Coordinates of C-alpha atoms and ligand atoms in Angstrom, one line a residue:
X2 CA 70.5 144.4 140.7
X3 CA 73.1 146.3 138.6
X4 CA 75.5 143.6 139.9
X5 CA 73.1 141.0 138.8
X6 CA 72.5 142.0 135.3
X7 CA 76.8 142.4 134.6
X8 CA 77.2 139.3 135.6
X9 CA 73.9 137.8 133.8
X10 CA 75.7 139.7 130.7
X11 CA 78.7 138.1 131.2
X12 CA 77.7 134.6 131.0
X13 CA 75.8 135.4 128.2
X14 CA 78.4 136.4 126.1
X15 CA 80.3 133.1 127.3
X16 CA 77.5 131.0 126.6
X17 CA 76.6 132.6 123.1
X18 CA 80.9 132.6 122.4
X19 CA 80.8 128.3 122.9
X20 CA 77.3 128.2 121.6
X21 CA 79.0 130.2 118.3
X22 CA 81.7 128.3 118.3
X23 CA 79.6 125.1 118.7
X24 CA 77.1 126.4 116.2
X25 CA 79.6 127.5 113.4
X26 CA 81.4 123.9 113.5
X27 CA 77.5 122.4 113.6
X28 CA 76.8 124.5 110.4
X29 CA 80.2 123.7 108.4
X30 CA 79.7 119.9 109.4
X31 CA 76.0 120.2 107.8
X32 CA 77.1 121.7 104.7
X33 CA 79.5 119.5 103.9
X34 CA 77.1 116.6 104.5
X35 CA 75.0 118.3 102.0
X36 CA 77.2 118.8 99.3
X37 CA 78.7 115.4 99.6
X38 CA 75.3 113.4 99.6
X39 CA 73.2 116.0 97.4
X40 CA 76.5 116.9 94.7
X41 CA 78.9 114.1 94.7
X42 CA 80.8 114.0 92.1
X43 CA 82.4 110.3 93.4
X44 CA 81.0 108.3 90.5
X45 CA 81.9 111.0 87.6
X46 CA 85.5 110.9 89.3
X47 CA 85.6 107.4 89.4
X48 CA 84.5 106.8 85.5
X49 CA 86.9 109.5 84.7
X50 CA 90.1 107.4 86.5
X51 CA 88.7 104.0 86.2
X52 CA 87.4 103.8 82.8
X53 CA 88.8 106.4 80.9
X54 CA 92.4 106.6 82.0
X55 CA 92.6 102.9 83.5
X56 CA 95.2 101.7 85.7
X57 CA 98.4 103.4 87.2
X58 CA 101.5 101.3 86.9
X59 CA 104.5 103.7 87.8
X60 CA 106.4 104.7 84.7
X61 CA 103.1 104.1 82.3
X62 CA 101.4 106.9 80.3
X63 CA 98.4 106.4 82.1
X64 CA 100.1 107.4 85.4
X65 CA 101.0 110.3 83.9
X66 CA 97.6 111.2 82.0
X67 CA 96.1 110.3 85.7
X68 CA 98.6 113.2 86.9
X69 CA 97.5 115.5 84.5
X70 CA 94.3 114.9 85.4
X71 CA 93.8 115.4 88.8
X72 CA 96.0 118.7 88.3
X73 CA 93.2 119.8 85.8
X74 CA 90.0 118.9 88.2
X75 CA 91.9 120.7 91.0
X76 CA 92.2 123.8 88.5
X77 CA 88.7 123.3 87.4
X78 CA 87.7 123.6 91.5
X79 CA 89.9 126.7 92.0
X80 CA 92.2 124.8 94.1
X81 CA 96.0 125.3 93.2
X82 CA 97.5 121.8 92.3
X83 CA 101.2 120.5 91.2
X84 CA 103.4 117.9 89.8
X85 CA 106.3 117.3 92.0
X86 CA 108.9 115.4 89.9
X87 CA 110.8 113.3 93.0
X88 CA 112.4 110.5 90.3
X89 CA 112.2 108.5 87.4
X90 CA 111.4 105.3 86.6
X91 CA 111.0 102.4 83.9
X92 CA 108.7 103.5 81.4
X93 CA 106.3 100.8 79.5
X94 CA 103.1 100.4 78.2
X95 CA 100.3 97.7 78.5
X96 CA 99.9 96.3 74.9
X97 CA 97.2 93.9 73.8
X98 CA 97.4 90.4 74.8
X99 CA 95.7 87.7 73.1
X100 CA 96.0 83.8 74.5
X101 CA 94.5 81.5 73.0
X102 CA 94.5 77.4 73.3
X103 CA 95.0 76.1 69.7
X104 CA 95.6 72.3 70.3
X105 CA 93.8 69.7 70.9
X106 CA 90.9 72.1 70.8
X107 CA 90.2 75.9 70.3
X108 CA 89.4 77.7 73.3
X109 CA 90.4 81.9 73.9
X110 CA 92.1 81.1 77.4
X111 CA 91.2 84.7 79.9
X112 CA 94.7 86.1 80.8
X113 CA 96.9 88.6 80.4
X114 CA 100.9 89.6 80.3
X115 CA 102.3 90.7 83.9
X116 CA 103.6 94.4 84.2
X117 CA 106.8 95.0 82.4
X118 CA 106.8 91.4 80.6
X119 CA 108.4 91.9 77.4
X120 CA 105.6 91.7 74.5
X121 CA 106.2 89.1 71.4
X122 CA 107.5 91.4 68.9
X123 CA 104.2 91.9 66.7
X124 CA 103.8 88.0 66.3
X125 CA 102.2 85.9 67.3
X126 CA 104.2 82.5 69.1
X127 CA 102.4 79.4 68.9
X128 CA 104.2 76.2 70.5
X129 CA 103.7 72.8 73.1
X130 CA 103.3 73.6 77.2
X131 CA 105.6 72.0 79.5
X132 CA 105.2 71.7 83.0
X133 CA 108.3 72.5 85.3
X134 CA 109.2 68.6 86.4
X135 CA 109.7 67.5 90.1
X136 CA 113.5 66.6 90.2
X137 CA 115.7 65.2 92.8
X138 CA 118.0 68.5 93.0
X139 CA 119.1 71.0 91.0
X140 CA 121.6 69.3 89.1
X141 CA 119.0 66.9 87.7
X142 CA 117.2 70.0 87.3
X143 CA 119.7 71.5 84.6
X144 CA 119.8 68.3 83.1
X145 CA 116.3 68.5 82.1
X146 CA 116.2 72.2 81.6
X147 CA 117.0 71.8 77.6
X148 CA 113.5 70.2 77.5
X149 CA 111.8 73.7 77.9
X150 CA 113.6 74.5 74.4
X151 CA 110.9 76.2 72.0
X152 CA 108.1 75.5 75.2
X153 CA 105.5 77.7 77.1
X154 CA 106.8 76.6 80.9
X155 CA 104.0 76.0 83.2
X156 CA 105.1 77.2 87.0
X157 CA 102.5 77.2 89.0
X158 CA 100.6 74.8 90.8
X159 CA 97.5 73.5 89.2
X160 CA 95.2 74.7 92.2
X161 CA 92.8 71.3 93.1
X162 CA 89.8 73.4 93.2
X163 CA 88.5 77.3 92.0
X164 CA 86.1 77.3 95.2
X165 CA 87.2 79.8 97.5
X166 CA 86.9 78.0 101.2
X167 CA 83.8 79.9 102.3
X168 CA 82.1 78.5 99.4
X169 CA 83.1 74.7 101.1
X170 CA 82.2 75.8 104.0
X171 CA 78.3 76.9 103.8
X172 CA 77.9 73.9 101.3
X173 CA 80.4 71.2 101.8
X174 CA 80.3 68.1 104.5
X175 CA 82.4 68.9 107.3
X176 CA 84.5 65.7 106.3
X177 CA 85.1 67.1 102.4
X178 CA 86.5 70.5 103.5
X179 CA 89.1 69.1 106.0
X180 CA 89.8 66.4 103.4
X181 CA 90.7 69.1 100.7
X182 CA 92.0 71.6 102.8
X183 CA 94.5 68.4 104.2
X184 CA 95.2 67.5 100.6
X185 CA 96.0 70.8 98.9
X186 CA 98.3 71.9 102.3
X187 CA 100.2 68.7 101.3
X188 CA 100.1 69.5 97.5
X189 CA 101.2 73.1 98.4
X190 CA 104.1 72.0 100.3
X191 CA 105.0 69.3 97.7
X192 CA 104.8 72.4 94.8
X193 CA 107.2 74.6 97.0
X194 CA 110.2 71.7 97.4
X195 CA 109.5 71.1 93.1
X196 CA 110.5 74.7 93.2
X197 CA 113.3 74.9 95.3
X198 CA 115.1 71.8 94.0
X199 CA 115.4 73.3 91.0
X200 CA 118.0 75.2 92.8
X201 CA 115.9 78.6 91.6
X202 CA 113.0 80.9 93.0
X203 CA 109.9 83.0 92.2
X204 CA 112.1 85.9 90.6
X205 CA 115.2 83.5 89.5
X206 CA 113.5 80.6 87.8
X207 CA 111.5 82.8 84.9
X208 CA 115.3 84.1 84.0
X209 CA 116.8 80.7 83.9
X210 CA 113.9 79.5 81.6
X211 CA 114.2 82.1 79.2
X212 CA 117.8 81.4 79.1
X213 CA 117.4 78.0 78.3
X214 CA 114.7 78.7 75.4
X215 CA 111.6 78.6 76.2
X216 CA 109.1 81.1 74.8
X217 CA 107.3 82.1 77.0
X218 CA 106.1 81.8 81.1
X219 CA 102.7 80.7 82.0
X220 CA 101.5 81.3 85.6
X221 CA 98.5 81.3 87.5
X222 CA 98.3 83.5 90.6
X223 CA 95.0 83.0 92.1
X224 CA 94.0 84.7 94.9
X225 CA 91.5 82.9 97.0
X226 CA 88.1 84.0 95.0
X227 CA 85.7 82.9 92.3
X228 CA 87.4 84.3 89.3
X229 CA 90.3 86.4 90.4
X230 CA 93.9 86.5 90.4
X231 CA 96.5 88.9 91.7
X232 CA 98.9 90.4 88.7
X233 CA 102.1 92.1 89.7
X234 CA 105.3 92.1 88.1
X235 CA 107.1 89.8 84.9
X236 CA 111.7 88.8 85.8
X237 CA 111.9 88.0 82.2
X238 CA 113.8 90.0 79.9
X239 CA 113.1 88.7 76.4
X240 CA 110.0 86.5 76.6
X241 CA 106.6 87.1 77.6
X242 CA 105.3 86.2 81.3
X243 CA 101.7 85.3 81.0
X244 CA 99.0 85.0 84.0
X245 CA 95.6 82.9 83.3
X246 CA 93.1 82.1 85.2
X247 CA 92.6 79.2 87.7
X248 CA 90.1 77.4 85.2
X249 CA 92.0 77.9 82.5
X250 CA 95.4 77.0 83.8
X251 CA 93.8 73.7 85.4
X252 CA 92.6 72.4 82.0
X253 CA 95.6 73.4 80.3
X254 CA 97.4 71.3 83.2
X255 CA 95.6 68.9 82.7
X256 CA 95.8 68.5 78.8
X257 CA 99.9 68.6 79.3
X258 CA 100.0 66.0 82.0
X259 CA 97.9 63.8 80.3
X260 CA 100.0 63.9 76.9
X261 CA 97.8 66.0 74.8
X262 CA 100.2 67.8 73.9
X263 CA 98.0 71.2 73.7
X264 CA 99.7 74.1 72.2
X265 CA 99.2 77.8 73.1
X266 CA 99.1 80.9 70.7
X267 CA 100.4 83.9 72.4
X268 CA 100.4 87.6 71.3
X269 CA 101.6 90.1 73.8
X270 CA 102.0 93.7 72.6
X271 CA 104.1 95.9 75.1
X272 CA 106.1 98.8 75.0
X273 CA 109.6 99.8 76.6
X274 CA 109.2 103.9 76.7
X275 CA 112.5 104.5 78.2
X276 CA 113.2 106.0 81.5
X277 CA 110.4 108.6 82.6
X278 CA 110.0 110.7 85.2
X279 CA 107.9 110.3 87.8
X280 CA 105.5 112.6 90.5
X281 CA 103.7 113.1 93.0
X282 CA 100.5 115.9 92.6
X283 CA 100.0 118.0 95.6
X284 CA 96.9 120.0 95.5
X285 CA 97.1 123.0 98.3
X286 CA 94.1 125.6 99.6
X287 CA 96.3 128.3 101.3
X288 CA 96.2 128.9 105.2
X289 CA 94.6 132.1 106.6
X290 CA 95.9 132.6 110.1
X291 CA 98.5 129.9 110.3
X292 CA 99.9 129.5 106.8
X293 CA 102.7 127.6 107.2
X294 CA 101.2 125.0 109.9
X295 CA 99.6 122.0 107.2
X296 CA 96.6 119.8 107.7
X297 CA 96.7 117.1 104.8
X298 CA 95.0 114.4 103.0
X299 CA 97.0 111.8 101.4
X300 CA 96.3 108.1 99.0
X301 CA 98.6 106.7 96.6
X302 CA 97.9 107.4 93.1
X303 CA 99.1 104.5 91.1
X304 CA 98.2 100.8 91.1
X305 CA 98.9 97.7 89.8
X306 CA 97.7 97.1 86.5
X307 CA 95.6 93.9 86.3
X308 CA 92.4 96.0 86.8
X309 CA 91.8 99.6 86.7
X310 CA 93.3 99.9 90.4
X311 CA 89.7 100.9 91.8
X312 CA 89.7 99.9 95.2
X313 CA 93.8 100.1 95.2
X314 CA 93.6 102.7 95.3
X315 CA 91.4 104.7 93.2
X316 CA 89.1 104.6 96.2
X317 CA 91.7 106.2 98.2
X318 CA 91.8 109.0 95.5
X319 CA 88.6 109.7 95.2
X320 CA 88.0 110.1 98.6
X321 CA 90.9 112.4 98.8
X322 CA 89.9 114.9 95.8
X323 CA 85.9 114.9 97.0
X324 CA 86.8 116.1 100.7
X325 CA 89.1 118.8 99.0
X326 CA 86.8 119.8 96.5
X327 CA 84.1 119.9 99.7
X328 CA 86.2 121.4 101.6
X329 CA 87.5 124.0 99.1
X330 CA 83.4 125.0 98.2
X331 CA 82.5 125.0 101.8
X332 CA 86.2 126.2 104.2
X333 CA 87.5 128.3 101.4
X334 CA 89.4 130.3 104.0
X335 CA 91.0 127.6 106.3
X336 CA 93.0 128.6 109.4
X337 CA 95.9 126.2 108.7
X338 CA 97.2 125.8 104.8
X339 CA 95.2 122.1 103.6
X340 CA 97.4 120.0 101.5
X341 CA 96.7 116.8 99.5
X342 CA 99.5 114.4 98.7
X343 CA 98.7 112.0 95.1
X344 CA 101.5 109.7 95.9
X345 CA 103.3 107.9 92.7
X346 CA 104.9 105.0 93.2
X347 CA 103.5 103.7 96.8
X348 CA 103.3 100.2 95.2
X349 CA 106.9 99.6 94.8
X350 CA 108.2 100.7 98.4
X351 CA 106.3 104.4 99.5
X352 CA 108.3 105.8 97.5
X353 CA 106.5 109.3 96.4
X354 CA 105.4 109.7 100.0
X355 CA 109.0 108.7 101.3
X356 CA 110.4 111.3 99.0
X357 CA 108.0 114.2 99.9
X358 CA 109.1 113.6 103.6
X359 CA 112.7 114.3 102.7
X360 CA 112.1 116.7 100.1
X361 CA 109.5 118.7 102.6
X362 CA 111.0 118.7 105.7
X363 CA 109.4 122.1 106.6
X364 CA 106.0 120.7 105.7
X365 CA 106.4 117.4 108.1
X366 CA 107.7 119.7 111.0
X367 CA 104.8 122.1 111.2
X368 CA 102.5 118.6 110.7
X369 CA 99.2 119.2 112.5
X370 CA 97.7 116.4 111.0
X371 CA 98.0 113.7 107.9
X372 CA 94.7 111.1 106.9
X373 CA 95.8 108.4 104.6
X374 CA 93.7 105.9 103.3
X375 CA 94.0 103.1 101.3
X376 CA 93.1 99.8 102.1
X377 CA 89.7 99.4 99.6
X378 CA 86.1 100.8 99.2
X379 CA 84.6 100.1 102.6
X380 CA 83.6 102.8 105.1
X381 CA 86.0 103.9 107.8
X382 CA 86.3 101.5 111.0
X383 CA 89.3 101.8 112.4
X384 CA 91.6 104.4 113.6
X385 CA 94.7 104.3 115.4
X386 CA 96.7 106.7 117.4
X387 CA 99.8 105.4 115.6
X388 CA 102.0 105.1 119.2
X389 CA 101.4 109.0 120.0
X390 CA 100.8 109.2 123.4
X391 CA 98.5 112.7 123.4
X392 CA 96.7 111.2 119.7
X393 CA 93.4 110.3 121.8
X394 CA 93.2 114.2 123.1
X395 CA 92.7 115.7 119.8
X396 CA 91.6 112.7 117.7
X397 CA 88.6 112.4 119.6
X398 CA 88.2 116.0 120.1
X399 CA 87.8 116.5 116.3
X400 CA 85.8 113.0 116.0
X401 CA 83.2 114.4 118.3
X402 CA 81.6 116.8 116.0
X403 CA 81.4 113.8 113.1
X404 CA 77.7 112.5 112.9
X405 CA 77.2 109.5 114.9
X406 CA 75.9 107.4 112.0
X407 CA 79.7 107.9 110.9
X408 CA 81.4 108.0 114.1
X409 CA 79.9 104.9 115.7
X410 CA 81.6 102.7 112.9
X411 CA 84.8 104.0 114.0
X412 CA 86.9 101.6 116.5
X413 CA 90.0 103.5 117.9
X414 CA 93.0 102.5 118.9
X415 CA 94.9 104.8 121.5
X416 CA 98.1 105.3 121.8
X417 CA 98.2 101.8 119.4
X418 CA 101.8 101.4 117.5
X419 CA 103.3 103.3 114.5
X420 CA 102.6 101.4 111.4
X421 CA 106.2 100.8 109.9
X422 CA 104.8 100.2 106.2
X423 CA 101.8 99.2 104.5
X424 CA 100.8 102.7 102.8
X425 CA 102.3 106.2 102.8
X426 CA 101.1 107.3 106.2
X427 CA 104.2 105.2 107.5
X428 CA 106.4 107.2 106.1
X429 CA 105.3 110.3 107.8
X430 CA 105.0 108.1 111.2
X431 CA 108.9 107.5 110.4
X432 CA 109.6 110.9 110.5
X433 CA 107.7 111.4 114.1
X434 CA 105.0 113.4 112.4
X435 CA 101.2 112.8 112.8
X436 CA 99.8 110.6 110.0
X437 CA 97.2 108.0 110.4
X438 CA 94.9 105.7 108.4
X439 CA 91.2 105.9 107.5
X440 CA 90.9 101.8 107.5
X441 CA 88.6 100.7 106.0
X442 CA 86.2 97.5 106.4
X443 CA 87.2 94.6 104.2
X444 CA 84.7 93.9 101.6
X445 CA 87.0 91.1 101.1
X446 CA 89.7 93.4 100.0
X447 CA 92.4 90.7 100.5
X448 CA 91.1 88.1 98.0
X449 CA 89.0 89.8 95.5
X450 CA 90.5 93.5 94.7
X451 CA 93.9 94.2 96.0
X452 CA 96.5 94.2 93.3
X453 CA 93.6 91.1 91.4
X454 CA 92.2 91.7 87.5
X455 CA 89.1 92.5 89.3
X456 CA 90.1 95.9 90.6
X457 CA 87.2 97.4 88.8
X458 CA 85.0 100.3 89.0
X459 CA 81.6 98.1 89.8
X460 CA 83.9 96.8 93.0
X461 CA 83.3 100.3 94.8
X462 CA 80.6 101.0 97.2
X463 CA 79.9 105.0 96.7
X464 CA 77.9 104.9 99.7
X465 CA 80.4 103.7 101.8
X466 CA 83.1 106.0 100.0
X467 CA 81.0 109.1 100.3
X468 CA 81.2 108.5 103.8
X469 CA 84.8 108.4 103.8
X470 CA 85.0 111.7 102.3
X471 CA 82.5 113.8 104.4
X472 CA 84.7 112.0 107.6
X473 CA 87.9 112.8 105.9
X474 CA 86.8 116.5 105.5
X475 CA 85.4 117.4 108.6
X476 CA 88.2 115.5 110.1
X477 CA 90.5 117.9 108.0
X478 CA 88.4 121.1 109.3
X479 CA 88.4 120.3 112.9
X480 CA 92.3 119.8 112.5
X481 CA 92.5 123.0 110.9
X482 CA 90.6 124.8 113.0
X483 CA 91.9 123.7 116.2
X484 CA 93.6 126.4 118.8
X485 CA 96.0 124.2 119.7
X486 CA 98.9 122.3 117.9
X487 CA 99.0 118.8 117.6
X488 CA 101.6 116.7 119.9
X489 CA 103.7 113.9 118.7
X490 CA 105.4 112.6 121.9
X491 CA 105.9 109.4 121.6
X492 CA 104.4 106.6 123.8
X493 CA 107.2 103.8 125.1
X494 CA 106.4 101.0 123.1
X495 CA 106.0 97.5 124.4
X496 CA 109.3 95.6 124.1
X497 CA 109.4 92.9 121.5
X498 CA 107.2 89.9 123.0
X499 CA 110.2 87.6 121.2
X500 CA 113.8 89.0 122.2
X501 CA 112.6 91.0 125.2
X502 CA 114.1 93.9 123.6
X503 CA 112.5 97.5 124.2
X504 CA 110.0 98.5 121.5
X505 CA 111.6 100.4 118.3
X506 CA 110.2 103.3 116.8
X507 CA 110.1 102.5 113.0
X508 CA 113.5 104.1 110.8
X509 CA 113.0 106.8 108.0
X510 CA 113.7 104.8 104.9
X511 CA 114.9 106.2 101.6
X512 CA 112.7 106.6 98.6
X513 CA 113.8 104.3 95.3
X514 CA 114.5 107.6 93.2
X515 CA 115.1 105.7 90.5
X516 CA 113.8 102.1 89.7
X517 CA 112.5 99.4 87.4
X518 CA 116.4 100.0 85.6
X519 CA 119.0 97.5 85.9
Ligands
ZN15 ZN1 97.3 100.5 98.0

């Protein structure tokens, strides 16, 4: 009997040690679902970035002010946070810019200056279009090139229809798609060879049109949607570079091929601010039992500049700062030290995540874990174990205690292959420590928000992103929490399918420490 009841006691205590164990991570996991869904703060955060601050080019004030920002919230939730200076870059400043068609007719044309295009010196430049002509070769090509004397030079194609494919597909005959599909793939192609016969390409020509007087560049990069086009970076040094939209550039195309000789008025303000430093803000709730072992969140900070970078990656961010602010209210005291990384400068080559990896090589050694995300507003679908062979064992251990309704949208990938680029997780994959990415599902992503003017605030899902952020912090606690230390053996990757050659693990690559300076 005696014996009976010690070893009734004894399984008792076991049962009621897992059952605590099982219990405690059951009541963290409910509060943090609580104060995500019944005290977001998602949408203030996202006005406060989106709207008020605006978009993130490196080497912008707005980068900065975003920096200052996020260091303040983090203050203003007890959490310590920093600006890590890792380089400098460029510095400019979006100005005003005002296109307008002036001849034969008036009509305020929707566009905008590319990042770092020089602005028009407080005037405003009114003169005739020109379309870049199709030319045998490139010496024919420099004979004509005096034509584009005291001209706006039109470069782009003039698209054959603002319909994005989809759009032909529910509602055209079966017949009219292929036709247009076989017709623009031969206009494309045709476009292309102008191009290259001039003996230039996409970052030479703009130069050599500047050079030869012209007053300005006018381009249409369209990106596949009603409405939208991508907006990334101006080659010219003295004259502005000017993206307008599909519709726009079409009739303006059209005016100049048919000899109407329509002239453009052009005001682009812009400022050159000198070189600037540049950061990355690393917010940081201190460890309890194993200080200097690091669990971390991480999302590039700045964005392209043709929107307000909301999806790209202002989602990202906001996801990010909610699960440490959860995570801070409800896991004050974690057992490993929680880190965030605000990366700058992801956009032009990882490079605030590529430099915290060299400048932090005690931080990527004791690595248990690093979520990135960055790849728009949708909820989290797919996660891969990034080639580590063990990635399955603790990634679905931690996985587990995530509510299904989350979970079960979740695809994973084990031991998959180490991303060699793409966002900042990469570079921590480079270094042989454990990152992965939170992807996302597409919300057409591609076409109508990545790096497009429509990178706006009314693009994000919160409901989806709210999601993100109670997975991302549970995710974070179960990695903190966890007895055991994450591997990062490697699995032997699959030799390349084309040369036969055994599978590489993707090289550490140096951060652009300084750039944008020639
Ligand atoms: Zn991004």
């Amino acid at each position: 009997m005696r014996k009976f009841s010690s070893l009734f006691l004894v399984l008792l205590l076991v049962t009621s040690r897992s059952t605590f164990a099982q219990t405690k991570d059951s009541l963290i996991v409910a509060a943090i679902m609580k104060e995500a869904n019944e005290n977001s703060q998602l949408e203030k955060l996202g006005h406060e970035l989106l709207d008020v601050i605006g978009p993130r080019l490196v080497g912008s004030p707005q980068m900065q002010q975003a920096h200052d920002w996020a260091v303040a919230k983090y203050k203003s939730w007890d959490i310590t946070a920093r600006n890590e200076k890792w380089g400098e870059w460029r510095g400019w400043e979006r100005g005003v810019s005002h296109i307008d068609m002036v001849y034969p007719r008036v009509k305020s044309l929707e566009g905008m200056q590319l990042a770092w295009s020089p602005g028009t010196g407080g005037k405003t430049i009114t003169a005739e279009t020109i379309i870049i002509a199709d030319l045998k070769d490139s010496v024919a090509f420099q004979q004509w090139l005096p034509n584009v004397k005291g001209k706006f030079v039109m470069i782009s194609m003039n698209q054959p229809t603002g319909r994005p494919d989809y759009n032909w597909e529910e509602f055209g005959t079966k017949e009219s798609f292929e036709k247009m599909k076989k017709e623009r793939t031969a206009q494309t192609d045709a476009w292309r060879s102008r191009i290259s016969k001039t003996g230039y390409n996409a970052r030479t020509l703009p130069p050599a049109l500047e050079k030869a007087g012209a007053v300005g560049i006018v381009m249409s990069n369209w990106s596949n949607g009603f409405g939208v086009n991508k907006i990334f970076g101006a080659y010219t040094a003295k004259i502005p570079t000017i993206d307008i939209s599909l519709e726009d550039y079409g009739m303006v195309y059209r005016l100049t091929e048919s000899d109407h000789k329509p002239k453009l008025s052009v005001r682009t303000d812009s400022k050159e601010t000198g070189v600037v430093p540049t950061f990355n803000t690393i917010a940081e709730i201190k460890g309890t039992e194993k200080p200097d072992e690091y669990v971390m969140l991480s999302a590039h900070f700045d964005s392209w500049d043709g929107a307000s970078g909301a999806t790209d990656n202002g989602t990202g961010t906001l996801v990010m700062m909610e699960a440490m602010r959860i995570l801070k209210k409800i896991y004050p005291n974690p057992k490993r030290t929680i880190l965030v990384g605000h990366w700058g400068s992801e956009e032009q080559g990882l490079n605030g995540s590529r430099a915290f990896v060299e400048d932090h090589p005690e931080i990527v050694k004791n690595l248990q874990v690093l979520f990135n995300q960055d790849n728009g507003t949708g909820r989290v679908t797919n996660l891969s174990g990034q080639g580590y062979l063990h990635a399955y064992e603790f990634l679905a251990r931690w996985l587990s205690k995530v509510p299904a309704s989350i979970r079960t949208q979740v695809e994973t990938r084990f031991p998959g292959s180490p991303g060699g680029g793409g966002s900042d997780f990469a570079s921590f994959v480079a270094a042989g420590a454990p990152g992965f990415s939170l992807s996302s599902i597409s919300w057409l992503y591609g076409s109508y928000t990545w790096h497009t003017n429509r990178d706006t605030y009314d693009k994000i899902v919160f409901d989806d992103v709210r999601s993100n952020a109670i997975l991302a912090a549970i995710m974070i606690y179960m990695a903190s929490e966890d007895p055991v230390k994450t591997s990062t053996e490697k699995s032997v990757l699959p030799p390349n399918p084309r040369t036969g050659e055994p599978g590489r693990w993707p090289a550490k690559t140096a951060p652009t420490r300084r750039g944008g300076l020639n």
